[in-house]
XYZ file of C-alpha atoms in Angstrom:
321
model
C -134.536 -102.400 93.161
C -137.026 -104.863 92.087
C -137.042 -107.009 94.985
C -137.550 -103.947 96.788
C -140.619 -102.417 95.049
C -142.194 -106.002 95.250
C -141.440 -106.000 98.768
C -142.862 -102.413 98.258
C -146.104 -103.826 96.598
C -146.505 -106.573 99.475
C -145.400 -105.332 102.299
C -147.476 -103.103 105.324
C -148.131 -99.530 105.347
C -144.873 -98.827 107.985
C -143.110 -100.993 105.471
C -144.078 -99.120 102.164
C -142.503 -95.706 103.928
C -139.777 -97.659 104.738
C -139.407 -98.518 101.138
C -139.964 -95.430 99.956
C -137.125 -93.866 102.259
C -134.816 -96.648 101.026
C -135.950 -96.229 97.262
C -135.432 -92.421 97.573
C -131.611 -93.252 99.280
C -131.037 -95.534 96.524
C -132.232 -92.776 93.591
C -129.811 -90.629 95.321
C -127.058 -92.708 95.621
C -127.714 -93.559 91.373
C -127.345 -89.833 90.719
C -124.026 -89.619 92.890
C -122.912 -92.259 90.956
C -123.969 -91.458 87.707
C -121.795 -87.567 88.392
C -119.058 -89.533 89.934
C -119.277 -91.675 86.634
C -119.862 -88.031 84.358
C -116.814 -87.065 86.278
C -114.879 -89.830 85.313
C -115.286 -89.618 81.706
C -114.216 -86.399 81.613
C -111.402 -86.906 83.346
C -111.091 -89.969 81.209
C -111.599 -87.742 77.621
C -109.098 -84.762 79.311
C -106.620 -87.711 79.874
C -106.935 -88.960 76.539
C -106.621 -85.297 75.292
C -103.687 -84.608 77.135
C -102.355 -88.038 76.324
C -102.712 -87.060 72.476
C -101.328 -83.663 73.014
C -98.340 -86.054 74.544
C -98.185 -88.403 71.815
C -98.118 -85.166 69.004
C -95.491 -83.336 71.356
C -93.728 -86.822 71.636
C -93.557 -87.026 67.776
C -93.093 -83.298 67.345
C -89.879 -83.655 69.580
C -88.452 -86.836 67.602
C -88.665 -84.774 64.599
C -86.866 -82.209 65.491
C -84.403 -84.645 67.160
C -83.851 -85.613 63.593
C -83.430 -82.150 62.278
C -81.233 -81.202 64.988
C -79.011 -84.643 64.118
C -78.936 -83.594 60.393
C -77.717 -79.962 61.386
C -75.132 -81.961 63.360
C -74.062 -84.211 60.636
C -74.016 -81.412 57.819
C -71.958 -79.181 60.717
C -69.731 -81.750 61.669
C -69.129 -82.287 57.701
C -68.930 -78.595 57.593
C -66.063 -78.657 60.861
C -64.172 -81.394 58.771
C -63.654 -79.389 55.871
C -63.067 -76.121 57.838
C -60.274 -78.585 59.206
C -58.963 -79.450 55.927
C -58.820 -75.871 54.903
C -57.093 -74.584 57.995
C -54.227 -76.818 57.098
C -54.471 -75.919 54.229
C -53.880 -72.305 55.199
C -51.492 -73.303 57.528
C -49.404 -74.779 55.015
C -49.640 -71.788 52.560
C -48.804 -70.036 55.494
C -45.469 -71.937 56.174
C -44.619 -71.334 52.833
C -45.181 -67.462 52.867
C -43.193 -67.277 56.079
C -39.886 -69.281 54.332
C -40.619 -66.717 51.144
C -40.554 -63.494 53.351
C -37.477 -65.115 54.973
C -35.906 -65.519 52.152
C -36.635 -62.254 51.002
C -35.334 -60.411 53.870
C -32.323 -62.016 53.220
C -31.919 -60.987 49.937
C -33.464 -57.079 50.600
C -30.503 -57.227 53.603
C -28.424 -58.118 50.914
C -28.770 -55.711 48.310
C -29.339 -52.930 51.431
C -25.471 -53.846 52.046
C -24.603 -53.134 48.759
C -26.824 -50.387 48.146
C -24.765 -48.810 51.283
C -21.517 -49.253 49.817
C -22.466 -47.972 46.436
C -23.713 -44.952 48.097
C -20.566 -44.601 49.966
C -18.730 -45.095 46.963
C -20.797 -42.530 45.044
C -20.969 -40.204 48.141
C -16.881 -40.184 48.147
C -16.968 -39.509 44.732
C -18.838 -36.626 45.088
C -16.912 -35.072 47.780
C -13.918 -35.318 45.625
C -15.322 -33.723 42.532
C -17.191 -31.324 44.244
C -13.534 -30.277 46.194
C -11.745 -30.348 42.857
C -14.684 -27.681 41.301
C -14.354 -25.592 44.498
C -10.501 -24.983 44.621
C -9.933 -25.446 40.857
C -12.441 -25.305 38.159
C -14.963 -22.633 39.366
C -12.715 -20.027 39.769
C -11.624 -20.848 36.413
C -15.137 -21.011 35.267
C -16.388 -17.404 37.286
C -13.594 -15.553 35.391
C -14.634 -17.336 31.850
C -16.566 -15.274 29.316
C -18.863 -17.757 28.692
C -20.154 -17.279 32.590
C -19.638 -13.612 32.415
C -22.646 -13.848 29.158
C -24.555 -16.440 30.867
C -25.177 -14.281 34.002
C -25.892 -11.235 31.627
C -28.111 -13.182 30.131
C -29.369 -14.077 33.726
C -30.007 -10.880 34.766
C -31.480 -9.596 31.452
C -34.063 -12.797 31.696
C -34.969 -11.889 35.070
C -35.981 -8.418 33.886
C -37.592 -9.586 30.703
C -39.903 -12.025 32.867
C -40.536 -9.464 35.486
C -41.593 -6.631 32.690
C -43.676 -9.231 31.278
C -45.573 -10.181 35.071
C -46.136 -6.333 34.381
C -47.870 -6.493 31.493
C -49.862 -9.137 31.800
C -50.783 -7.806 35.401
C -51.850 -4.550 33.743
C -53.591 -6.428 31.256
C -54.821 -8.484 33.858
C -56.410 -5.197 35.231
C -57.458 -3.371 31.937
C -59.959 -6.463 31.486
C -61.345 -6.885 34.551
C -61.722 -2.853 34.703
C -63.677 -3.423 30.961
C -65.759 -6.369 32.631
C -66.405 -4.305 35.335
C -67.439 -1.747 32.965
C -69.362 -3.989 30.641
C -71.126 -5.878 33.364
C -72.134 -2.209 35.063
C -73.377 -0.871 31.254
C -73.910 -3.562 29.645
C -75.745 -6.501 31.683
C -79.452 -6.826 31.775
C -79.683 -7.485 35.894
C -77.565 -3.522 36.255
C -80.266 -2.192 33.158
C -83.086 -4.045 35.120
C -82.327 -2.466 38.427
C -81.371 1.113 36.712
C -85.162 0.602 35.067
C -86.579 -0.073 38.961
C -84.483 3.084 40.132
C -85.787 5.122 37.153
C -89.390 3.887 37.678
C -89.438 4.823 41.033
C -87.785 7.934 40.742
C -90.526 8.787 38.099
C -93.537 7.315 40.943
C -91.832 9.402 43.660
C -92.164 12.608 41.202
C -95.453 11.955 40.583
C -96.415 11.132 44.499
C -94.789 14.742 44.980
C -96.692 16.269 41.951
C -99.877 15.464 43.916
C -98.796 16.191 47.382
C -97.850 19.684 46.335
C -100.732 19.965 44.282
C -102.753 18.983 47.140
C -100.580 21.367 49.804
C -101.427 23.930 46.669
C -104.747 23.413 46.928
C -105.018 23.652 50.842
C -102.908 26.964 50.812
C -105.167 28.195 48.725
C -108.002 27.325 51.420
C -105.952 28.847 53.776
C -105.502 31.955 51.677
C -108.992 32.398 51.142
C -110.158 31.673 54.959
C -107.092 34.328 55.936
C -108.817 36.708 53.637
C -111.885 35.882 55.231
C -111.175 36.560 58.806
C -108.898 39.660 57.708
C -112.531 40.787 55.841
C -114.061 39.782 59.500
C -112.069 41.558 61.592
C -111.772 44.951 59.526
C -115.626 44.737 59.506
C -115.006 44.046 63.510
C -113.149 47.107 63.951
C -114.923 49.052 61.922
C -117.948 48.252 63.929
C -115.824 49.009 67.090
C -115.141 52.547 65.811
C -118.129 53.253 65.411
C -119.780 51.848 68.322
C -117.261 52.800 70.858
C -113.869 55.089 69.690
C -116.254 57.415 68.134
C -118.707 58.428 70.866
C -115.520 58.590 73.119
C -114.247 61.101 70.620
C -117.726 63.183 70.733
C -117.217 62.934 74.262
C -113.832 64.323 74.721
C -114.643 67.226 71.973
C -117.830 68.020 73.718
C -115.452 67.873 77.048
C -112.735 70.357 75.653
C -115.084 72.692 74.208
C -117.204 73.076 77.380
C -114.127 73.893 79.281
C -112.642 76.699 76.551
C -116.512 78.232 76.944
C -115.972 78.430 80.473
C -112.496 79.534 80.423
C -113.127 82.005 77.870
C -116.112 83.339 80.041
C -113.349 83.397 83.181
C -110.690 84.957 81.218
C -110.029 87.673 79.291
C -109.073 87.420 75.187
C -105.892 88.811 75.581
C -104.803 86.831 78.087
C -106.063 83.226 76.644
C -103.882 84.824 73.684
C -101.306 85.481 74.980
C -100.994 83.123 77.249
C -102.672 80.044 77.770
C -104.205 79.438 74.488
C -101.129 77.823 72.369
C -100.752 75.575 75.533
C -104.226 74.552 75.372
C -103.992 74.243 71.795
C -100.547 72.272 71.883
C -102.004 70.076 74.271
C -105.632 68.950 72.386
C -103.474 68.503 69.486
C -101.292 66.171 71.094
C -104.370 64.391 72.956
C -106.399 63.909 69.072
C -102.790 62.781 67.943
C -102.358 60.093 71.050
C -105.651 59.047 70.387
C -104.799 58.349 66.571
C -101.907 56.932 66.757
C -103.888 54.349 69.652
C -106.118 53.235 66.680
C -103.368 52.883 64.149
C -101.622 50.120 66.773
C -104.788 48.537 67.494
C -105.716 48.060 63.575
C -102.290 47.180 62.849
C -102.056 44.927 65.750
C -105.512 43.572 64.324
C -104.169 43.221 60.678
C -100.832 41.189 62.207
C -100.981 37.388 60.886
C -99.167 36.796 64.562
C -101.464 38.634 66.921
C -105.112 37.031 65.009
C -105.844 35.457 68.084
C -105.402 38.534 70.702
C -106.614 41.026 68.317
C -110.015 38.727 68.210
C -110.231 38.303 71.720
C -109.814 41.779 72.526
C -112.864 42.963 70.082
C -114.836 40.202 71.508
C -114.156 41.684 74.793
C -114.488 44.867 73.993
C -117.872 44.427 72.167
C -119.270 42.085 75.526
C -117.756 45.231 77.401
C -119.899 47.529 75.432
């Protein structure tokens, strides 16, 4: 690089570009070397990294190569005396097997002569119990002493079955008395017969106002009954006068007018003898028709069932007049 920036410094102008195009090539080829170089050493420090990450894993391994050769050692100890003990076992084993052996022998044994002494005993038996059958407990049925103990049987039977009698009624008379005392006597039963009596006492007293109340409306109801009975007397009183009585001045005006003129037709004697009771008979019955008319309409009026029609035929009545 020297030699050629002397060159560069002595040379033509054709030979200083010249330089200058090899200088640049050369600064370029540095700084390809110099990453290539950058490049190595990192690929030098990521091999020593990964050579140390080696060498620990390396060491990490050996050690547990050691622990795991240890475990071995302490198992294969372990195996050895699991060895020792299983003949052990065995052995003890042996030994149990020769004592059951020996046992079943002697429990085979003493089952043989178990078998005969039962058969022995069993013979025995049958004899003894032949020689009570045929002999002694006919002898012993027609005893005395048999003859009392099956009294005495018989009277123990009854004895014990009076007394399951009496203790069963006894048995009874106090459950009956703590029935009794648990119905009088216990505070829950007084409790609840207090409740009961308490609201017995708050139902009288809800139906002490209730009927006061209903007392209270009747009374309304008596008084606005009285009213309207007051209203529709005054009503028909009214009525009378506005309309039954004219009718009735009317009619009287009517009869009258017609005696005049059939007194002024007729002669005295004749209306007297004649026609005058009829005509009589027959106004009388006419005044009495109309009378007894008013009597049903006022008592129709005065009827707590007929309030409604009896109003609604005044009102009509009066919008008719």
């Amino acid at each position: 690089f020297v030699i050629i920036m002397f060159s560069y410094s002595s040379s033509k102008p054709d030979d200083i570009s010249q330089a200058e195009f090899l200088a640049q090539k050369l600064t370029e080829q540095i700084k390809r070397k110099r990453i290539e170089l950058q490049a190595l050493i990192s690929n030098n420090k990521k091999k020593e990294q990964r050579n140390k990450s080696i060498h620990e894993e390396k060491i990490r391994l050996i050690k547990t190569l050691e622990t795991i050769e240890q475990e071995n050692m302490c198992r294969e100890t372990q195996l050895i005396q699991d060895q020792y003990r299983i003949d052990e076992i065995q052995l003890n084993i042996q030994t149990l097997n020769d004592h059951i052996e020996y046992l079943k022998r002697d429990y085979i044994n003493e089952e043989k002569k178990y078998e005969q002494e039962k058969y022995q005993l069993v013979t025995k038996f049958d004899q003894t119990k032949q020689l009570w059958t045929n002999k002694i407990k006919p002898q012993y049925e027609q005893s005395k002493v048999y003859q009392y103990l099956k009294e005495a049987e018989i009277k123990y039977n009854n004895l014990v079955r009076q007394k399951e009698c009496i203790v069963h009624e006894q048995k009874t008379k106090k459950d009956n008395y703590y029935h009794k005392y648990n119905k009088y006597c216990s505070t829950d039963e007084l409790n609840q017969l207090l409740v009961q009596l308490a609201s017995v006492v708050v139902n009288e007293q809800q139906n002490q106002k209730m009927y006061e109340i209903d007392e209270q409306k009747l009374f309304e109801l008596k008084s606005y009954h009285r009213q309207l009975v007051k209203i529709k007397e005054e009503k028909i009183a009214a009525w009378e006068e506005v309309f039954i009585q004219p009718r009735k001045t009317d009619l009287m005006d009517l009869i009258l007018s017609q005696q005049i003129d059939l007194s002024s037709q007729i002669d005295i004697t004749q209306i007297q003898q004649l026609f005058l009771p009829d005509i009589f008979n027959r106004q009388q019955s006419f005044v009495n028709s109309i009378s007894s008319m008013e009597e049903n309409q006022v008592r129709l009026l005065k009827s707590p069932t007929s309030n409604d029609d009896a109003l609604h035929e005044i009102n009509f009545d009066e919008s008719a007049m």
